[in-house]
Amino acid sequence: MNSPGAHTVIAIDGPAASGKSSVARELARRLGFAYVNSGAMYRALTWLVLERGISPEDPAAIERLANSAPISCRLRDHDSTIRIDGIDPEPFLREDRVNDNVSLVSSVPRVREILVAQLRRYAERHDLVMEGRDIGSVVFPGTPFKFYIDASPEIRSRRREAQGQRDRISARDQADSSRRASPLIIAADAHVIDSSNLTVDGVVGEIIGRLKRKGLTIPA
Ligand code: DC
């Protein structure tokens, strides 16, 4: 009703390990909306770049792969799923090498064009909570429901460690915020929430309160 296409989109952006995935997933569950993790698509393409032996520093080769790679995104039980090159890349998306190279691959403009088009298609048929870096600024700039979830760098590093991952999040944040093609920014009309001292339920509660005030009907 309030966003491009006939469906409602709630945009959740923020830096790495800000807690936005847990928040977006729980919010989608509470609203009965589909949950879409856009970062997983950039990770899937990065995984394929590495599998094919393409250098993540070769934008022309990445662009060729992005133009030809069969990548499809669907929903299963309200959750986004990906198939790339005929396989489900989910088990590989958090590999160290993917963490290390995803910012480089996602800075290639043609990669963004292709994936943004795929992401927009979800809203043709579903109400969505979509998380990422440019959802409120580029993918669905018309939605009135934009949130930017942040947390202190220390807390974010600790969260990644607790997940057992090696992820140089400050390097990723720097690359994601400074790239030329749709960098991570806080959309002018986004509501910013610092999750450093909040639980997932606390952040979700704050978002739901704001959605209600903006007139969205929330299931009991
Ligand atoms: O949300 P995440 O940490 O899994 O995202 C991985 C990377 O994907 C992130 O460092 C940058 C890229 N990304 C992006 O460029 N745009 C998005 N909407 C989502 C992720």
mmCIF file of C-alpha atoms and ligand atoms in Angstrom:
data_model
loop_
_atom_site.group_PDB
_atom_site.id
_atom_site.type_symbol
_atom_site.label_atom_id
_atom_site.label_comp_id
_atom_site.label_asym_id
_atom_site.label_seq_id
_atom_site.Cartn_x
_atom_site.Cartn_y
_atom_site.Cartn_z
ATOM 1 C CA MET A 1 0.000 0.000 0.000
ATOM 2 C CA ASN A 2 2.698 2.479 0.910
ATOM 3 C CA SER A 3 5.608 1.484 -1.294
ATOM 4 C CA PRO A 4 6.413 0.759 -4.915
ATOM 5 C CA GLY A 5 4.066 -1.914 -6.198
ATOM 6 C CA ALA A 6 1.067 -2.803 -4.131
ATOM 7 C CA HIS A 7 2.956 -4.041 -1.095
ATOM 8 C CA THR A 8 4.367 -2.646 2.106
ATOM 9 C CA VAL A 9 8.159 -2.624 2.476
ATOM 10 C CA ILE A 10 9.991 -2.071 5.731
ATOM 11 C CA ALA A 11 13.630 -1.157 5.061
ATOM 12 C CA ILE A 12 16.231 -2.052 7.686
ATOM 13 C CA ASP A 13 19.725 -0.788 6.901
ATOM 14 C CA GLY A 14 22.884 -0.630 8.954
ATOM 15 C CA PRO A 15 26.553 -1.595 9.178
ATOM 16 C CA ALA A 16 27.935 -5.112 9.633
ATOM 17 C CA ALA A 17 26.919 -6.930 12.820
ATOM 18 C CA SER A 18 24.599 -4.138 13.948
ATOM 19 C CA GLY A 19 21.992 -6.756 14.811
ATOM 20 C CA LYS A 20 19.798 -5.951 11.823
ATOM 21 C CA SER A 21 19.372 -9.568 10.661
ATOM 22 C CA SER A 22 17.963 -10.776 13.987
ATOM 23 C CA VAL A 23 15.770 -7.699 14.214
ATOM 24 C CA ALA A 24 14.514 -7.922 10.619
ATOM 25 C CA ARG A 25 13.741 -11.625 10.943
ATOM 26 C CA GLU A 26 11.821 -11.199 14.206
ATOM 27 C CA LEU A 27 9.987 -8.139 12.915
ATOM 28 C CA ALA A 28 8.899 -10.056 9.798
ATOM 29 C CA ARG A 29 7.670 -12.905 12.003
ATOM 30 C CA ARG A 30 5.648 -10.547 14.202
ATOM 31 C CA LEU A 31 4.075 -8.810 11.188
ATOM 32 C CA GLY A 32 3.540 -11.946 9.091
ATOM 33 C CA PHE A 33 5.677 -10.360 6.335
ATOM 34 C CA ALA A 34 8.342 -12.035 4.197
ATOM 35 C CA TYR A 35 11.938 -11.573 5.359
ATOM 36 C CA VAL A 36 14.593 -10.806 2.738
ATOM 37 C CA ASN A 37 18.302 -10.689 3.545
ATOM 38 C CA SER A 38 19.801 -8.722 0.644
ATOM 39 C CA GLY A 39 23.361 -9.225 1.899
ATOM 40 C CA ALA A 40 22.959 -12.945 1.217
ATOM 41 C CA MET A 41 22.613 -12.188 -2.491
ATOM 42 C CA TYR A 42 25.819 -10.146 -2.574
ATOM 43 C CA ARG A 43 27.483 -12.970 -0.618
ATOM 44 C CA ALA A 44 26.172 -15.595 -3.065
ATOM 45 C CA LEU A 45 27.636 -13.781 -6.048
ATOM 46 C CA THR A 46 30.924 -13.271 -4.189
ATOM 47 C CA TRP A 47 31.059 -16.986 -3.450
ATOM 48 C CA LEU A 48 30.566 -17.764 -7.147
ATOM 49 C CA VAL A 49 33.272 -15.250 -8.163
ATOM 50 C CA LEU A 50 35.708 -17.084 -5.861
ATOM 51 C CA GLU A 51 34.583 -20.545 -6.941
ATOM 52 C CA ARG A 52 35.176 -19.625 -10.568
ATOM 53 C CA GLY A 53 38.686 -18.411 -9.740
ATOM 54 C CA ILE A 54 37.867 -14.833 -10.729
ATOM 55 C CA SER A 55 39.863 -12.137 -8.958
ATOM 56 C CA PRO A 56 37.632 -10.001 -6.706
ATOM 57 C CA GLU A 57 39.778 -7.112 -7.923
ATOM 58 C CA ASP A 58 38.767 -7.597 -11.558
ATOM 59 C CA PRO A 59 35.509 -5.626 -11.990
ATOM 60 C CA ALA A 60 35.247 -6.402 -15.715
ATOM 61 C CA ALA A 61 35.360 -10.172 -15.089
ATOM 62 C CA ILE A 62 32.897 -9.819 -12.195
ATOM 63 C CA GLU A 63 30.573 -7.864 -14.430
ATOM 64 C CA ARG A 64 30.732 -10.598 -17.096
ATOM 65 C CA LEU A 65 29.922 -13.231 -14.494
ATOM 66 C CA ALA A 66 27.070 -11.154 -13.037
ATOM 67 C CA ASN A 67 25.588 -10.770 -16.533
ATOM 68 C CA SER A 68 25.661 -14.494 -17.187
ATOM 69 C CA ALA A 69 25.260 -16.184 -13.786
ATOM 70 C CA PRO A 70 21.844 -17.694 -13.302
ATOM 71 C CA ILE A 71 20.769 -16.265 -9.951
ATOM 72 C CA SER A 72 17.247 -16.622 -8.688
ATOM 73 C CA CYS A 73 15.616 -15.576 -5.468
ATOM 74 C CA ARG A 74 12.431 -17.038 -4.048
ATOM 75 C CA LEU A 75 10.597 -17.293 -0.773
ATOM 76 C CA ARG A 76 10.223 -20.437 1.288
ATOM 77 C CA ASP A 77 8.025 -20.164 4.393
ATOM 78 C CA HIS A 78 8.321 -16.361 4.328
ATOM 79 C CA ASP A 79 12.135 -16.565 4.135
ATOM 80 C CA SER A 80 14.251 -15.575 1.118
ATOM 81 C CA THR A 81 16.218 -18.329 -0.589
ATOM 82 C CA ILE A 82 18.821 -18.128 -3.361
ATOM 83 C CA ARG A 83 19.980 -20.421 -6.107
ATOM 84 C CA ILE A 84 23.048 -19.491 -8.059
ATOM 85 C CA ASP A 85 24.556 -21.533 -10.842
ATOM 86 C CA GLY A 86 22.051 -24.270 -9.969
ATOM 87 C CA ILE A 87 23.015 -24.649 -6.308
ATOM 88 C CA ASP A 88 21.907 -23.385 -2.914
ATOM 89 C CA PRO A 89 24.937 -21.372 -1.683
ATOM 90 C CA GLU A 90 23.620 -20.953 1.888
ATOM 91 C CA PRO A 91 26.272 -23.187 3.574
ATOM 92 C CA PHE A 92 29.093 -21.072 2.084
ATOM 93 C CA LEU A 93 27.825 -17.538 2.597
ATOM 94 C CA ARG A 94 29.691 -16.937 5.889
ATOM 95 C CA GLU A 95 33.058 -18.362 4.829
ATOM 96 C CA ASP A 96 36.028 -16.168 5.768
ATOM 97 C CA ARG A 97 36.895 -15.675 2.099
ATOM 98 C CA VAL A 98 33.369 -14.425 1.406
ATOM 99 C CA ASN A 99 33.542 -12.026 4.375
ATOM 100 C CA ASP A 100 36.878 -10.782 3.064
ATOM 101 C CA ASN A 101 35.742 -10.102 -0.498
ATOM 102 C CA VAL A 102 32.030 -9.296 -0.439
ATOM 103 C CA SER A 103 32.548 -5.528 -0.167
ATOM 104 C CA LEU A 104 34.765 -5.498 -3.259
ATOM 105 C CA VAL A 105 32.332 -7.530 -5.337
ATOM 106 C CA SER A 106 29.318 -5.518 -4.210
ATOM 107 C CA SER A 107 31.006 -2.249 -5.203
ATOM 108 C CA VAL A 108 30.763 -3.178 -8.912
ATOM 109 C CA PRO A 109 27.899 -1.034 -10.328
ATOM 110 C CA ARG A 110 26.567 -3.729 -12.685
ATOM 111 C CA VAL A 111 26.348 -6.206 -9.787
ATOM 112 C CA ARG A 112 24.207 -3.708 -7.926
ATOM 113 C CA GLU A 113 21.946 -3.047 -10.923
ATOM 114 C CA ILE A 114 21.241 -6.739 -11.360
ATOM 115 C CA LEU A 115 20.657 -7.504 -7.699
ATOM 116 C CA VAL A 116 18.580 -4.380 -7.029
ATOM 117 C CA ALA A 117 16.242 -5.416 -9.868
ATOM 118 C CA GLN A 118 15.882 -8.867 -8.274
ATOM 119 C CA LEU A 119 15.242 -7.366 -4.830
ATOM 120 C CA ARG A 120 12.517 -5.071 -6.150
ATOM 121 C CA ARG A 121 10.695 -8.026 -7.638
ATOM 122 C CA TYR A 122 9.948 -9.419 -4.168
ATOM 123 C CA ALA A 123 7.685 -6.432 -3.463
ATOM 124 C CA GLU A 124 5.521 -7.157 -6.485
ATOM 125 C CA ARG A 125 3.937 -10.043 -4.616
ATOM 126 C CA HIS A 126 4.696 -9.773 -0.911
ATOM 127 C CA ASP A 127 4.755 -7.442 2.065
ATOM 128 C CA LEU A 128 8.401 -7.401 3.113
ATOM 129 C CA VAL A 129 10.955 -6.669 5.746
ATOM 130 C CA MET A 130 14.192 -6.279 3.784
ATOM 131 C CA GLU A 131 17.591 -5.708 5.361
ATOM 132 C CA GLY A 132 20.780 -4.411 3.770
ATOM 133 C CA ARG A 133 22.841 -1.299 3.146
ATOM 134 C CA ASP A 134 20.869 0.662 0.548
ATOM 135 C CA ILE A 135 17.301 -0.573 0.976
ATOM 136 C CA GLY A 136 15.855 2.741 2.172
ATOM 137 C CA SER A 137 18.135 4.892 0.022
ATOM 138 C CA VAL A 138 18.152 3.064 -3.335
ATOM 139 C CA VAL A 139 16.113 -0.139 -3.522
ATOM 140 C CA PHE A 140 12.853 1.223 -2.049
ATOM 141 C CA PRO A 141 13.369 4.977 -1.595
ATOM 142 C CA GLY A 142 9.577 5.496 -1.668
ATOM 143 C CA THR A 143 8.765 3.443 1.396
ATOM 144 C CA PRO A 144 7.793 5.518 4.432
ATOM 145 C CA PHE A 145 9.099 2.771 6.750
ATOM 146 C CA LYS A 146 12.886 3.119 6.990
ATOM 147 C CA PHE A 147 15.070 2.145 9.914
ATOM 148 C CA TYR A 148 18.821 2.343 10.383
ATOM 149 C CA ILE A 149 20.181 0.031 13.078
ATOM 150 C CA ASP A 150 23.571 0.892 14.515
ATOM 151 C CA ALA A 151 25.732 -0.294 17.428
ATOM 152 C CA SER A 152 29.155 0.663 18.726
ATOM 153 C CA PRO A 153 32.146 -0.879 16.882
ATOM 154 C CA GLU A 154 33.166 -2.757 20.060
ATOM 155 C CA ILE A 155 29.750 -4.353 20.482
ATOM 156 C CA ARG A 156 29.597 -5.276 16.801
ATOM 157 C CA SER A 157 33.030 -6.932 16.897
ATOM 158 C CA ARG A 158 32.012 -8.876 20.000
ATOM 159 C CA ARG A 159 28.820 -10.056 18.310
ATOM 160 C CA ARG A 160 30.777 -11.456 15.364
ATOM 161 C CA GLU A 161 33.270 -13.174 17.670
ATOM 162 C CA ALA A 162 30.396 -14.729 19.607
ATOM 163 C CA GLN A 163 29.147 -16.127 16.284
ATOM 164 C CA GLY A 164 32.585 -17.730 15.816
ATOM 165 C CA GLN A 165 33.324 -15.714 12.696
ATOM 166 C CA ARG A 166 36.439 -13.918 11.552
ATOM 167 C CA ASP A 167 35.056 -10.803 9.916
ATOM 168 C CA ARG A 168 36.981 -7.566 9.593
ATOM 169 C CA ILE A 169 33.876 -5.512 10.026
ATOM 170 C CA SER A 170 35.565 -2.122 10.269
ATOM 171 C CA ALA A 171 37.262 -2.696 6.888
ATOM 172 C CA ARG A 172 33.913 -3.763 5.428
ATOM 173 C CA ASP A 173 32.124 -0.749 6.905
ATOM 174 C CA GLN A 174 34.767 1.563 5.490
ATOM 175 C CA ALA A 175 34.469 -0.021 2.025
ATOM 176 C CA ASP A 176 30.657 -0.162 2.094
ATOM 177 C CA SER A 177 30.349 3.468 3.199
ATOM 178 C CA SER A 178 32.905 4.914 0.791
ATOM 179 C CA ARG A 179 32.103 3.078 -2.451
ATOM 180 C CA ARG A 180 30.746 5.189 -5.292
ATOM 181 C CA ALA A 181 27.793 2.961 -6.204
ATOM 182 C CA SER A 182 25.016 3.284 -3.595
ATOM 183 C CA PRO A 183 27.138 3.454 -0.453
ATOM 184 C CA LEU A 184 25.851 2.720 3.030
ATOM 185 C CA ILE A 185 24.253 5.972 4.169
ATOM 186 C CA ILE A 186 21.526 6.900 6.623
ATOM 187 C CA ALA A 187 18.524 7.831 4.453
ATOM 188 C CA ALA A 188 17.293 11.307 5.373
ATOM 189 C CA ASP A 189 13.910 9.970 6.468
ATOM 190 C CA ALA A 190 15.211 6.866 8.313
ATOM 191 C CA HIS A 191 14.645 6.384 12.022
ATOM 192 C CA VAL A 192 17.998 5.560 13.654
ATOM 193 C CA ILE A 193 18.148 3.053 16.517
ATOM 194 C CA ASP A 194 21.327 2.362 18.485
ATOM 195 C CA SER A 195 21.056 -1.306 19.440
ATOM 196 C CA SER A 196 24.235 -1.345 21.591
ATOM 197 C CA ASN A 197 22.306 -1.706 24.836
ATOM 198 C CA LEU A 198 19.070 -3.170 23.543
ATOM 199 C CA THR A 199 17.871 -6.738 23.082
ATOM 200 C CA VAL A 200 16.407 -7.880 19.765
ATOM 201 C CA ASP A 201 12.929 -7.639 21.329
ATOM 202 C CA GLY A 202 13.754 -4.130 22.530
ATOM 203 C CA VAL A 203 14.664 -2.961 19.021
ATOM 204 C CA VAL A 204 11.679 -4.737 17.461
ATOM 205 C CA GLY A 205 9.402 -3.130 20.068
ATOM 206 C CA GLU A 206 10.738 0.318 19.185
ATOM 207 C CA ILE A 207 10.194 -0.309 15.468
ATOM 208 C CA ILE A 208 6.668 -1.619 16.002
ATOM 209 C CA GLY A 209 5.812 1.413 18.126
ATOM 210 C CA ARG A 210 6.927 3.681 15.337
ATOM 211 C CA LEU A 211 5.115 1.695 12.642
ATOM 212 C CA LYS A 212 1.886 1.959 14.657
ATOM 213 C CA ARG A 213 2.319 5.705 15.018
ATOM 214 C CA LYS A 214 2.731 5.878 11.237
ATOM 215 C CA GLY A 215 -0.575 4.076 10.769
ATOM 216 C CA LEU A 216 0.521 0.529 9.923
ATOM 217 C CA THR A 217 -1.831 -2.134 11.260
ATOM 218 C CA ILE A 218 0.097 -4.575 13.444
ATOM 219 C CA PRO A 219 -1.258 -8.100 14.112
ATOM 220 C CA ALA A 220 -2.143 -8.689 17.792
HETATM 221 O O1 DC B 1 24.483 -7.777 5.551
HETATM 222 P P1 DC B 1 25.800 -8.528 5.280
HETATM 223 O O2 DC B 1 26.882 -8.164 6.254
HETATM 224 O O3 DC B 1 25.617 -9.995 5.144
HETATM 225 O O4 DC B 1 26.258 -7.971 3.846
HETATM 226 C C1 DC B 1 27.418 -8.440 3.226
HETATM 227 C C2 DC B 1 27.954 -7.402 2.277
HETATM 228 O O5 DC B 1 27.075 -7.260 1.156
HETATM 229 C C3 DC B 1 28.159 -6.011 2.824
HETATM 230 O O6 DC B 1 29.448 -5.868 3.417
HETATM 231 C C4 DC B 1 27.992 -5.137 1.606
HETATM 232 C C5 DC B 1 27.078 -5.915 0.702
HETATM 233 N N1 DC B 1 25.703 -5.432 0.700
HETATM 234 C C6 DC B 1 25.423 -4.382 -0.106
HETATM 235 O O7 DC B 1 26.338 -3.838 -0.735
HETATM 236 N N2 DC B 1 24.148 -3.924 -0.221
HETATM 237 C C7 DC B 1 23.159 -4.493 0.465
HETATM 238 N N3 DC B 1 21.903 -4.041 0.329
HETATM 239 C C8 DC B 1 23.433 -5.580 1.331
HETATM 240 C C9 DC B 1 24.733 -6.020 1.447
#
